[in-house]
PDB file of C-alpha atoms and ligand atoms in Angstrom:
ATOM      1  CA  MET A   1      40.641  71.649  27.750  1.00 93.00           C
ATOM      2  CA  LYS A   2      42.270  70.707  31.029  1.00 96.00           C
ATOM      3  CA  LEU A   3      45.260  71.584  33.168  1.00 97.00           C
ATOM      4  CA  SER A   4      47.281  68.580  34.358  1.00 98.00           C
ATOM      5  CA  ILE A   5      49.763  69.000  37.181  1.00 98.00           C
ATOM      6  CA  GLN A   6      52.117  66.090  37.830  1.00 98.00           C
ATOM      7  CA  ASN A   7      54.432  65.591  40.820  1.00 98.00           C
ATOM      8  CA  LEU A   8      55.054  69.280  41.406  1.00 98.00           C
ATOM      9  CA  SER A   9      57.493  70.140  44.218  1.00 98.00           C
ATOM     10  CA  LYS A  10      59.037  73.390  45.365  1.00 98.00           C
ATOM     11  CA  THR A  11      61.371  74.165  48.251  1.00 98.00           C
ATOM     12  CA  TYR A  12      62.350  77.809  48.808  1.00 98.00           C
ATOM     13  CA  ALA A  13      65.981  78.807  49.427  1.00 97.00           C
ATOM     14  CA  ASN A  14      65.292  79.107  53.169  1.00 97.00           C
ATOM     15  CA  GLY A  15      64.296  75.422  53.312  1.00 97.00           C
ATOM     16  CA  THR A  16      60.473  75.845  53.357  1.00 97.00           C
ATOM     17  CA  GLN A  17      58.865  73.112  51.312  1.00 97.00           C
ATOM     18  CA  ALA A  18      55.870  74.934  49.822  1.00 98.00           C
ATOM     19  CA  LEU A  19      54.773  72.156  47.423  1.00 98.00           C
ATOM     20  CA  ASN A  20      55.284  68.482  48.096  1.00 98.00           C
ATOM     21  CA  ASN A  21      54.684  66.232  45.085  1.00 98.00           C
ATOM     22  CA  ILE A  22      51.332  67.735  44.022  1.00 98.00           C
ATOM     23  CA  SER A  23      49.419  65.957  41.232  1.00 98.00           C
ATOM     24  CA  LEU A  24      46.130  67.521  40.233  1.00 97.00           C
ATOM     25  CA  THR A  25      43.804  67.589  37.227  1.00 97.00           C
ATOM     26  CA  ILE A  26      41.811  70.769  36.717  1.00 97.00           C
ATOM     27  CA  PRO A  27      38.925  70.589  34.223  1.00 95.00           C
ATOM     28  CA  GLN A  28      36.937  73.451  32.644  1.00 94.00           C
ATOM     29  CA  GLY A  29      34.679  75.484  34.891  1.00 94.00           C
ATOM     30  CA  MET A  30      35.241  76.859  38.348  1.00 94.00           C
ATOM     31  CA  PHE A  31      37.872  75.018  40.385  1.00 96.00           C
ATOM     32  CA  GLY A  32      38.360  75.816  44.074  1.00 97.00           C
ATOM     33  CA  LEU A  33      41.817  75.401  45.583  1.00 97.00           C
ATOM     34  CA  LEU A  34      41.219  75.456  49.308  1.00 97.00           C
ATOM     35  CA  GLY A  35      43.822  75.551  52.065  1.00 96.00           C
ATOM     36  CA  PRO A  36      44.806  77.508  55.189  1.00 93.00           C
ATOM     37  CA  ASN A  37      47.322  80.353  55.055  1.00 91.00           C
ATOM     38  CA  GLY A  38      50.761  79.012  54.247  1.00 93.00           C
ATOM     39  CA  ALA A  39      49.363  75.877  52.530  1.00 96.00           C
ATOM     40  CA  GLY A  40      51.219  76.598  49.281  1.00 97.00           C
ATOM     41  CA  LYS A  41      48.303  77.985  47.234  1.00 96.00           C
ATOM     42  CA  SER A  42      50.047  81.146  46.020  1.00 94.00           C
ATOM     43  CA  THR A  43      53.182  79.194  45.207  1.00 97.00           C
ATOM     44  CA  LEU A  44      51.094  76.848  43.062  1.00 97.00           C
ATOM     45  CA  MET A  45      49.187  79.743  41.437  1.00 95.00           C
ATOM     46  CA  ARG A  46      52.378  81.646  40.634  1.00 95.00           C
ATOM     47  CA  THR A  47      53.930  78.506  39.167  1.00 97.00           C
ATOM     48  CA  ILE A  48      50.907  77.893  36.919  1.00 96.00           C
ATOM     49  CA  ALA A  49      50.978  81.588  35.956  1.00 94.00           C
ATOM     50  CA  THR A  50      54.641  81.101  34.806  1.00 94.00           C
ATOM     51  CA  LEU A  51      55.916  83.646  37.335  1.00 93.00           C
ATOM     52  CA  GLN A  52      58.135  81.150  39.124  1.00 95.00           C
ATOM     53  CA  ASP A  53      59.495  77.680  38.494  1.00 96.00           C
ATOM     54  CA  ALA A  54      58.961  74.502  40.477  1.00 97.00           C
ATOM     55  CA  ASP A  55      61.958  72.310  41.345  1.00 98.00           C
ATOM     56  CA  THR A  56      60.429  69.186  39.809  1.00 98.00           C
ATOM     57  CA  GLY A  57      57.204  68.163  38.095  1.00 98.00           C
ATOM     58  CA  THR A  58      55.206  69.212  35.063  1.00 97.00           C
ATOM     59  CA  ILE A  59      52.192  71.380  34.271  1.00 98.00           C
ATOM     60  CA  MET A  60      50.395  70.830  30.962  1.00 98.00           C
ATOM     61  CA  LEU A  61      47.558  72.875  29.476  1.00 97.00           C
ATOM     62  CA  ASP A  62      46.233  70.198  27.146  1.00 95.00           C
ATOM     63  CA  ASP A  63      49.350  69.429  25.044  1.00 95.00           C
ATOM     64  CA  LEU A  64      51.201  72.596  25.946  1.00 96.00           C
ATOM     65  CA  ASP A  65      53.983  72.303  28.534  1.00 96.00           C
ATOM     66  CA  VAL A  66      53.602  75.378  30.754  1.00 95.00           C
ATOM     67  CA  THR A  67      57.239  75.505  31.883  1.00 91.00           C
ATOM     68  CA  THR A  68      58.696  75.445  28.380  1.00 93.00           C
ATOM     69  CA  ASN A  69      56.030  77.544  26.620  1.00 95.00           C
ATOM     70  CA  LYS A  70      55.743  80.478  28.992  1.00 94.00           C
ATOM     71  CA  GLN A  71      54.896  83.062  26.355  1.00 91.00           C
ATOM     72  CA  ALA A  72      52.138  80.950  24.812  1.00 92.00           C
ATOM     73  CA  ILE A  73      50.647  80.361  28.263  1.00 93.00           C
ATOM     74  CA  ARG A  74      50.812  84.056  29.161  1.00 90.00           C
ATOM     75  CA  GLU A  75      48.822  84.872  26.020  1.00 88.00           C
ATOM     76  CA  ARG A  76      46.029  82.584  27.249  1.00 92.00           C
ATOM     77  CA  LEU A  77      46.207  83.553  30.895  1.00 93.00           C
ATOM     78  CA  GLY A  78      44.220  85.990  33.015  1.00 93.00           C
ATOM     79  CA  TYR A  79      45.690  86.451  36.479  1.00 92.00           C
ATOM     80  CA  LEU A  80      44.428  88.287  39.535  1.00 91.00           C
ATOM     81  CA  PRO A  81      47.251  87.962  42.062  1.00 88.00           C
ATOM     82  CA  GLN A  82      46.777  88.111  45.814  1.00 81.00           C
ATOM     83  CA  ASP A  83      48.698  91.368  46.177  1.00 76.00           C
ATOM     84  CA  PHE A  84      47.167  93.111  43.195  1.00 77.00           C
ATOM     85  CA  GLY A  85      48.830  96.521  43.039  1.00 77.00           C
ATOM     86  CA  LEU A  86      47.113  99.484  41.415  1.00 79.00           C
ATOM     87  CA  TYR A  87      48.398 102.831  40.285  1.00 86.00           C
ATOM     88  CA  PRO A  88      46.344 104.941  42.709  1.00 90.00           C
ATOM     89  CA  ARG A  89      46.138 108.132  40.636  1.00 92.00           C
ATOM     90  CA  ILE A  90      45.167 106.557  37.333  1.00 94.00           C
ATOM     91  CA  ASN A  91      41.511 105.993  36.486  1.00 95.00           C
ATOM     92  CA  ALA A  92      40.048 102.614  35.551  1.00 95.00           C
ATOM     93  CA  GLU A  93      39.429 103.475  31.910  1.00 95.00           C
ATOM     94  CA  VAL A  94      42.982 104.668  31.256  1.00 95.00           C
ATOM     95  CA  MET A  95      44.517 101.749  33.164  1.00 94.00           C
ATOM     96  CA  LEU A  96      42.478  99.119  31.298  1.00 94.00           C
ATOM     97  CA  ASP A  97      43.289 100.756  27.981  1.00 95.00           C
ATOM     98  CA  HIS A  98      46.967 100.567  28.892  1.00 93.00           C
ATOM     99  CA  ILE A  99      46.708  96.879  29.896  1.00 91.00           C
ATOM    100  CA  ALA A 100      44.878  96.079  26.653  1.00 92.00           C
ATOM    101  CA  GLN A 101      47.639  97.807  24.717  1.00 91.00           C
ATOM    102  CA  MET A 102      50.278  95.768  26.561  1.00 87.00           C
ATOM    103  CA  LYS A 103      48.356  92.596  25.816  1.00 85.00           C
ATOM    104  CA  GLY A 104      48.529  93.415  22.131  1.00 85.00           C
ATOM    105  CA  VAL A 105      45.171  95.050  21.326  1.00 86.00           C
ATOM    106  CA  GLY A 106      46.767  97.535  18.932  1.00 83.00           C
ATOM    107  CA  ASN A 107      43.739  99.207  17.364  1.00 91.00           C
ATOM    108  CA  LYS A 108      42.457 102.204  19.362  1.00 93.00           C
ATOM    109  CA  LYS A 109      38.817 101.667  18.383  1.00 94.00           C
ATOM    110  CA  ASP A 110      38.947  97.974  19.351  1.00 93.00           C
ATOM    111  CA  ARG A 111      40.458  98.926  22.697  1.00 95.00           C
ATOM    112  CA  LYS A 112      37.773 101.518  23.386  1.00 95.00           C
ATOM    113  CA  TYR A 113      35.075  98.934  22.708  1.00 95.00           C
ATOM    114  CA  LEU A 114      36.852  96.303  24.826  1.00 95.00           C
ATOM    115  CA  VAL A 115      37.444  98.655  27.771  1.00 96.00           C
ATOM    116  CA  GLU A 116      33.826  99.809  27.740  1.00 96.00           C
ATOM    117  CA  SER A 117      32.427  96.299  27.602  1.00 94.00           C
ATOM    118  CA  LEU A 118      34.709  95.073  30.397  1.00 93.00           C
ATOM    119  CA  LEU A 119      33.844  98.031  32.623  1.00 95.00           C
ATOM    120  CA  ASN A 120      30.166  97.316  32.027  1.00 93.00           C
ATOM    121  CA  LYS A 121      30.653  93.639  32.772  1.00 89.00           C
ATOM    122  CA  VAL A 122      32.227  94.290  36.171  1.00 91.00           C
ATOM    123  CA  ASN A 123      29.775  97.086  36.891  1.00 90.00           C
ATOM    124  CA  LEU A 124      32.360  99.853  37.106  1.00 94.00           C
ATOM    125  CA  TYR A 125      31.382 101.848  34.038  1.00 96.00           C
ATOM    126  CA  SER A 126      29.944 104.711  36.075  1.00 96.00           C
ATOM    127  CA  HIS A 127      33.175 104.807  38.109  1.00 97.00           C
ATOM    128  CA  ARG A 128      35.500 104.674  35.101  1.00 96.00           C
ATOM    129  CA  LYS A 129      36.839 108.221  35.545  1.00 97.00           C
ATOM    130  CA  LYS A 130      37.637 107.803  39.247  1.00 96.00           C
ATOM    131  CA  ALA A 131      41.213 107.296  40.421  1.00 94.00           C
ATOM    132  CA  LEU A 132      41.810 103.637  41.318  1.00 94.00           C
ATOM    133  CA  GLY A 133      43.179 104.714  44.710  1.00 93.00           C
ATOM    134  CA  THR A 134      39.661 105.829  45.710  1.00 94.00           C
ATOM    135  CA  TYR A 135      38.083 102.413  44.991  1.00 93.00           C
ATOM    136  CA  SER A 136      36.677 100.214  47.793  1.00 91.00           C
ATOM    137  CA  GLY A 137      38.069  96.699  48.276  1.00 89.00           C
ATOM    138  CA  GLY A 138      35.220  95.182  46.281  1.00 90.00           C
ATOM    139  CA  MET A 139      35.591  97.657  43.415  1.00 92.00           C
ATOM    140  CA  ARG A 140      39.317  96.969  43.322  1.00 91.00           C
ATOM    141  CA  GLN A 141      38.720  93.229  43.019  1.00 90.00           C
ATOM    142  CA  ARG A 142      36.141  93.729  40.275  1.00 91.00           C
ATOM    143  CA  PHE A 143      38.634  95.914  38.440  1.00 94.00           C
ATOM    144  CA  GLY A 144      41.127  93.071  38.949  1.00 92.00           C
ATOM    145  CA  ILE A 145      38.750  90.706  37.166  1.00 91.00           C
ATOM    146  CA  ALA A 146      38.291  93.194  34.308  1.00 93.00           C
ATOM    147  CA  GLN A 147      42.067  93.378  33.742  1.00 93.00           C
ATOM    148  CA  ALA A 148      42.330  89.574  33.978  1.00 93.00           C
ATOM    149  CA  LEU A 149      39.685  89.194  31.253  1.00 92.00           C
ATOM    150  CA  VAL A 150      41.555  91.324  28.691  1.00 92.00           C
ATOM    151  CA  GLY A 151      42.534  89.106  25.764  1.00 88.00           C
ATOM    152  CA  ASN A 152      39.819  86.451  26.299  1.00 90.00           C
ATOM    153  CA  PRO A 153      41.949  84.103  28.419  1.00 93.00           C
ATOM    154  CA  SER A 154      41.214  80.374  28.453  1.00 94.00           C
ATOM    155  CA  LEU A 155      42.873  80.006  31.872  1.00 96.00           C
ATOM    156  CA  ILE A 156      41.989  82.421  34.665  1.00 95.00           C
ATOM    157  CA  ILE A 157      43.650  82.387  38.068  1.00 95.00           C
ATOM    158  CA  VAL A 158      42.261  84.363  40.997  1.00 94.00           C
ATOM    159  CA  ASP A 159      44.294  84.184  44.192  1.00 91.00           C
ATOM    160  CA  GLU A 160      42.427  84.852  47.497  1.00 89.00           C
ATOM    161  CA  PRO A 161      40.019  87.283  45.806  1.00 89.00           C
ATOM    162  CA  THR A 162      37.407  87.633  48.558  1.00 89.00           C
ATOM    163  CA  ALA A 163      39.700  88.130  51.568  1.00 83.00           C
ATOM    164  CA  GLY A 164      38.818  91.469  53.133  1.00 81.00           C
ATOM    165  CA  LEU A 165      35.542  91.975  51.239  1.00 86.00           C
ATOM    166  CA  ASP A 166      32.373  92.710  53.203  1.00 87.00           C
ATOM    167  CA  PRO A 167      29.401  90.344  52.662  1.00 89.00           C
ATOM    168  CA  SER A 168      27.655  92.419  49.992  1.00 88.00           C
ATOM    169  CA  GLU A 169      30.894  93.048  48.077  1.00 86.00           C
ATOM    170  CA  ARG A 170      31.625  89.337  48.313  1.00 88.00           C
ATOM    171  CA  ASN A 171      28.207  88.510  46.874  1.00 88.00           C
ATOM    172  CA  ARG A 172      28.673  90.880  43.983  1.00 85.00           C
ATOM    173  CA  PHE A 173      32.085  89.346  43.330  1.00 87.00           C
ATOM    174  CA  TYR A 174      30.588  85.812  43.414  1.00 87.00           C
ATOM    175  CA  ASN A 175      27.994  86.838  40.826  1.00 87.00           C
ATOM    176  CA  LEU A 176      30.683  88.238  38.588  1.00 86.00           C
ATOM    177  CA  LEU A 177      32.895  85.146  38.833  1.00 87.00           C
ATOM    178  CA  SER A 178      29.998  82.812  38.149  1.00 86.00           C
ATOM    179  CA  GLU A 179      29.286  84.656  34.894  1.00 85.00           C
ATOM    180  CA  ILE A 180      32.726  83.916  33.471  1.00 85.00           C
ATOM    181  CA  GLY A 181      32.371  81.463  30.619  1.00 73.00           C
ATOM    182  CA  GLU A 182      31.967  77.742  31.062  1.00 75.00           C
ATOM    183  CA  ASN A 183      34.581  77.241  28.362  1.00 83.00           C
ATOM    184  CA  THR A 184      37.363  78.578  30.543  1.00 93.00           C
ATOM    185  CA  ILE A 185      39.336  77.075  33.388  1.00 96.00           C
ATOM    186  CA  VAL A 186      38.940  79.331  36.401  1.00 95.00           C
ATOM    187  CA  ILE A 187      41.116  78.498  39.410  1.00 96.00           C
ATOM    188  CA  LEU A 188      39.983  80.180  42.578  1.00 95.00           C
ATOM    189  CA  SER A 189      42.495  79.936  45.387  1.00 95.00           C
ATOM    190  CA  THR A 190      41.023  80.661  48.800  1.00 94.00           C
ATOM    191  CA  HIS A 191      41.006  79.829  52.506  1.00 92.00           C
ATOM    192  CA  ILE A 192      37.266  80.603  52.666  1.00 91.00           C
ATOM    193  CA  VAL A 193      35.149  77.443  52.380  1.00 94.00           C
ATOM    194  CA  GLU A 194      32.043  79.429  51.414  1.00 91.00           C
ATOM    195  CA  ASP A 195      33.817  80.682  48.249  1.00 91.00           C
ATOM    196  CA  VAL A 196      34.149  77.097  47.077  1.00 95.00           C
ATOM    197  CA  SER A 197      30.733  75.843  48.191  1.00 93.00           C
ATOM    198  CA  THR A 198      29.023  78.779  46.433  1.00 90.00           C
ATOM    199  CA  LEU A 199      30.948  78.732  43.182  1.00 91.00           C
ATOM    200  CA  CYS A 200      32.965  75.639  42.390  1.00 95.00           C
ATOM    201  CA  SER A 201      32.029  72.407  40.639  1.00 94.00           C
ATOM    202  CA  ASN A 202      35.445  70.863  41.345  1.00 97.00           C
ATOM    203  CA  MET A 203      37.915  71.409  44.132  1.00 98.00           C
ATOM    204  CA  ALA A 204      41.084  70.377  45.914  1.00 98.00           C
ATOM    205  CA  ILE A 205      42.321  70.838  49.463  1.00 98.00           C
ATOM    206  CA  ILE A 206      46.004  71.455  50.129  1.00 97.00           C
ATOM    207  CA  CYS A 207      47.786  71.910  53.445  1.00 96.00           C
ATOM    208  CA  ALA A 208      51.500  72.185  54.279  1.00 95.00           C
ATOM    209  CA  GLY A 209      52.308  71.734  50.584  1.00 97.00           C
ATOM    210  CA  GLU A 210      50.451  68.432  50.279  1.00 97.00           C
ATOM    211  CA  LEU A 211      47.342  67.576  48.324  1.00 98.00           C
ATOM    212  CA  LEU A 212      44.780  66.148  50.751  1.00 97.00           C
ATOM    213  CA  MET A 213      41.693  65.791  48.556  1.00 97.00           C
ATOM    214  CA  GLN A 214      40.474  66.441  45.022  1.00 97.00           C
ATOM    215  CA  GLY A 215      37.017  65.927  43.566  1.00 97.00           C
ATOM    216  CA  LYS A 216      33.565  67.460  43.572  1.00 97.00           C
ATOM    217  CA  PRO A 217      32.352  69.285  46.699  1.00 97.00           C
ATOM    218  CA  LYS A 218      29.259  67.067  46.834  1.00 96.00           C
ATOM    219  CA  GLU A 219      31.390  63.910  46.647  1.00 96.00           C
ATOM    220  CA  GLY A 220      33.437  65.201  49.573  1.00 96.00           C
ATOM    221  CA  ILE A 221      30.267  65.836  51.550  1.00 96.00           C
ATOM    222  CA  ALA A 222      28.848  62.400  50.633  1.00 96.00           C
ATOM    223  CA  SER A 223      32.042  60.711  51.861  1.00 95.00           C
ATOM    224  CA  LEU A 224      31.426  62.118  55.354  1.00 96.00           C
ATOM    225  CA  LYS A 225      27.674  61.527  55.431  1.00 94.00           C
ATOM    226  CA  SER A 226      26.445  60.364  58.885  1.00 95.00           C
ATOM    227  CA  ARG A 227      29.973  60.658  60.301  1.00 97.00           C
ATOM    228  CA  ILE A 228      29.762  64.147  61.804  1.00 97.00           C
ATOM    229  CA  TYR A 229      28.406  64.766  65.305  1.00 98.00           C
ATOM    230  CA  LYS A 230      28.099  67.976  67.300  1.00 97.00           C
ATOM    231  CA  LYS A 231      27.854  69.039  70.920  1.00 96.00           C
ATOM    232  CA  ALA A 232      28.028  72.301  72.870  1.00 95.00           C
ATOM    233  CA  VAL A 233      30.529  72.090  75.746  1.00 95.00           C
ATOM    234  CA  GLU A 234      32.257  74.429  78.195  1.00 93.00           C
ATOM    235  CA  LYS A 235      35.514  75.898  76.890  1.00 90.00           C
ATOM    236  CA  GLU A 236      37.499  74.317  79.719  1.00 91.00           C
ATOM    237  CA  ALA A 237      36.428  70.811  78.628  1.00 92.00           C
ATOM    238  CA  LEU A 238      37.978  71.112  75.166  1.00 92.00           C
ATOM    239  CA  GLU A 239      41.285  69.400  75.916  1.00 91.00           C
ATOM    240  CA  SER A 240      39.619  66.308  77.350  1.00 93.00           C
ATOM    241  CA  TYR A 241      37.243  66.061  74.353  1.00 94.00           C
ATOM    242  CA  LYS A 242      40.221  66.408  72.036  1.00 92.00           C
ATOM    243  CA  SER A 243      41.907  63.452  73.668  1.00 93.00           C
ATOM    244  CA  ASP A 244      38.758  61.270  73.569  1.00 95.00           C
ATOM    245  CA  TYR A 245      37.319  62.181  70.144  1.00 95.00           C
ATOM    246  CA  GLN A 246      38.450  63.235  66.688  1.00 95.00           C
ATOM    247  CA  VAL A 247      37.510  66.908  67.052  1.00 94.00           C
ATOM    248  CA  ILE A 248      37.559  68.497  63.596  1.00 94.00           C
ATOM    249  CA  SER A 249      36.315  72.008  64.377  1.00 93.00           C
ATOM    250  CA  THR A 250      35.084  74.288  67.128  1.00 93.00           C
ATOM    251  CA  LYS A 251      33.009  77.445  67.098  1.00 91.00           C
ATOM    252  CA  LEU A 252      32.374  79.753  70.017  1.00 90.00           C
ATOM    253  CA  ILE A 253      28.618  80.319  70.259  1.00 88.00           C
ATOM    254  CA  GLU A 254      27.314  82.506  73.116  1.00 87.00           C
ATOM    255  CA  GLY A 255      30.267  81.664  75.347  1.00 87.00           C
ATOM    256  CA  ARG A 256      30.105  77.897  74.797  1.00 91.00           C
ATOM    257  CA  LEU A 257      32.076  75.828  72.356  1.00 93.00           C
ATOM    258  CA  SER A 258      30.207  74.020  69.653  1.00 94.00           C
ATOM    259  CA  LEU A 259      32.343  70.975  68.860  1.00 95.00           C
ATOM    260  CA  ARG A 260      32.129  68.946  65.685  1.00 96.00           C
ATOM    261  CA  ILE A 261      33.707  65.525  65.675  1.00 96.00           C
ATOM    262  CA  GLU A 262      34.130  62.774  63.107  1.00 96.00           C
ATOM    263  CA  SER A 263      33.168  59.273  64.196  1.00 97.00           C
ATOM    264  CA  ASP A 264      32.452  55.870  62.593  1.00 95.00           C
ATOM    265  CA  ASN A 265      29.559  55.247  64.987  1.00 95.00           C
ATOM    266  CA  ASP A 266      27.246  57.170  67.292  1.00 96.00           C
ATOM    267  CA  PRO A 267      29.535  58.462  70.053  1.00 96.00           C
ATOM    268  CA  GLY A 268      26.676  58.895  72.592  1.00 95.00           C
ATOM    269  CA  ASN A 269      27.661  61.142  75.528  1.00 95.00           C
ATOM    270  CA  GLY A 270      25.280  63.912  74.442  1.00 96.00           C
ATOM    271  CA  PHE A 271      26.565  64.208  70.864  1.00 97.00           C
ATOM    272  CA  GLU A 272      23.938  64.716  68.152  1.00 97.00           C
ATOM    273  CA  PRO A 273      24.216  63.801  64.470  1.00 97.00           C
ATOM    274  CA  ALA A 274      25.005  66.916  62.386  1.00 97.00           C
ATOM    275  CA  GLN A 275      24.202  67.753  58.783  1.00 96.00           C
ATOM    276  CA  THR A 276      27.540  67.374  56.940  1.00 96.00           C
ATOM    277  CA  ASP A 277      28.706  70.416  55.015  1.00 96.00           C
ATOM    278  CA  LEU A 278      31.781  71.413  53.030  1.00 97.00           C
ATOM    279  CA  GLU A 279      33.373  72.975  56.093  1.00 96.00           C
ATOM    280  CA  ASP A 280      33.365  69.508  57.698  1.00 97.00           C
ATOM    281  CA  VAL A 281      35.114  68.111  54.630  1.00 97.00           C
ATOM    282  CA  TYR A 282      37.713  70.853  54.838  1.00 96.00           C
ATOM    283  CA  PHE A 283      38.322  70.542  58.579  1.00 95.00           C
ATOM    284  CA  SER A 284      38.255  66.741  58.494  1.00 96.00           C
ATOM    285  CA  HIS A 285      41.237  66.812  56.126  1.00 95.00           C
ATOM    286  CA  ILE A 286      43.036  69.799  57.613  1.00 93.00           C
ATOM    287  CA  SER A 287      42.728  68.587  61.222  1.00 90.00           C
ATOM    288  CA  ARG A 288      44.828  65.543  60.376  1.00 86.00           C
ATOM    289  CA  LYS A 289      47.684  67.919  59.497  1.00 85.00           C
ATOM    290  CA  VAL A 290      47.284  70.848  61.886  1.00 82.00           C
ATOM    291  CA  ASP A 291      45.488  71.474  65.195  1.00 75.00           C
ATOM    292  CA  PRO A 292      42.004  72.796  64.286  1.00 57.00           C
ATOM    293  CA  ILE A 293      41.974  75.114  67.280  1.00 59.00           C
ATOM    294  CA  THR A 294      44.879  77.103  65.860  1.00 51.00           C
ATOM    295  CA  LEU A 295      43.253  77.490  62.445  1.00 41.00           C
TER     296      LEU A 295
HETATM  297  P1  ADP B 301      49.367  80.272  50.749  1.00 59.45           P
HETATM  298  O1  ADP B 301      49.171  81.037  49.475  1.00 59.45           O
HETATM  299  O2  ADP B 301      48.565  79.022  50.807  1.00 59.45           O
HETATM  300  O3  ADP B 301      49.187  81.134  51.967  1.00 59.45           O
HETATM  301  P2  ADP B 301      52.204  80.312  50.057  1.00 59.45           P
HETATM  302  O4  ADP B 301      52.402  79.612  48.770  1.00 59.45           O
HETATM  303  O5  ADP B 301      52.205  81.818  50.040  1.00 59.45           O
HETATM  304  O6  ADP B 301      50.887  79.755  50.772  1.00 59.45           O
HETATM  305  O7  ADP B 301      53.353  79.850  51.073  1.00 59.45           O
HETATM  306  C1  ADP B 301      53.650  78.488  51.335  1.00 59.45           C
HETATM  307  C2  ADP B 301      54.832  78.417  52.275  1.00 59.45           C
HETATM  308  O8  ADP B 301      55.994  78.916  51.614  1.00 59.45           O
HETATM  309  C3  ADP B 301      54.674  79.286  53.525  1.00 59.45           C
HETATM  310  O9  ADP B 301      55.311  78.620  54.590  1.00 59.45           O
HETATM  311  C4  ADP B 301      55.412  80.557  53.167  1.00 59.45           C
HETATM  312  O10 ADP B 301      55.904  81.196  54.322  1.00 59.45           O
HETATM  313  C5  ADP B 301      56.528  80.025  52.296  1.00 59.45           C
HETATM  314  N1  ADP B 301      56.969  80.987  51.266  1.00 59.45           N
HETATM  315  C6  ADP B 301      56.203  81.593  50.316  1.00 59.45           C
HETATM  316  N2  ADP B 301      56.947  82.364  49.511  1.00 59.45           N
HETATM  317  C7  ADP B 301      58.232  82.252  49.962  1.00 59.45           C
HETATM  318  C8  ADP B 301      59.489  82.808  49.543  1.00 59.45           C
HETATM  319  N3  ADP B 301      59.577  83.629  48.487  1.00 59.45           N
HETATM  320  N4  ADP B 301      60.590  82.457  50.252  1.00 59.45           N
HETATM  321  C9  ADP B 301      60.519  81.617  51.304  1.00 59.45           C
HETATM  322  N5  ADP B 301      59.364  81.057  51.740  1.00 59.45           N
HETATM  323  C10 ADP B 301      58.238  81.375  51.086  1.00 59.45           C
END
């Protein structure tokens, strides 16, 4: 099974071009869609989830055209949207039972079994009687995964799921996502590079509606091998370094700026070779489109 996106474009009524001729092939397993805020990720996710239409282009799930077979796609889809709303007074067990009913699990006994097994899977069984409004951010996201898994979807979309989670909640969420079957397509949209480096076997980078890279994280890293150099400089010197070098990212460490640059050969001038990581891949692509300092 694979999802094939061809020449997808979308311009909103106010003139914002959110997707600019995106072509992308998404195989089974975990796929990371990485891009800064405003890149067009949610627009792409909502279009795949059949919640909005593109202006041009096609999306195929194997032989099934997503735009003309919305109902069939919805039956195979699990979706955790970015702004996942919950009914705050309802408890997890009742809510999941209701969702299962809406998704067509008609038999009460089957639903009870399904709800119990999903709550166990996302580690919320002991919290099943608590009102959803009392859940922490991490619990809410795990509940979001449980509702997305109702109906055994073959395509699962999770949009910015780890934003706002603390490190231990994020870890627990990573473990849960990595347990989702290998036989499913899971698209994880995120602006957090660590989400992709921890979880995804394939990835793409989009920025300003354009596809900048697709492939395996390790291929991306290999393509930049021995091309990344680093140096700690005073903050005031940044502008002059930016005009002399291809600065891809900066981090403030103990009052000084740690610069990372991309270069074909050893730049000298106190720069040291750096171990390339996925963040370099991300910033190398993004910095060609937007100023890295404003990221
Ligand atoms: P991301 O999920 O990567 O943050 P979005 O798909 O939400 O990106 O947004 C892409 C661009 O489209 C942004 O410039 C955003 O402001 C704009 N946009 C998103 N939704 C709408 C809308 N309904 N109407 C107009 N512009 C929108």
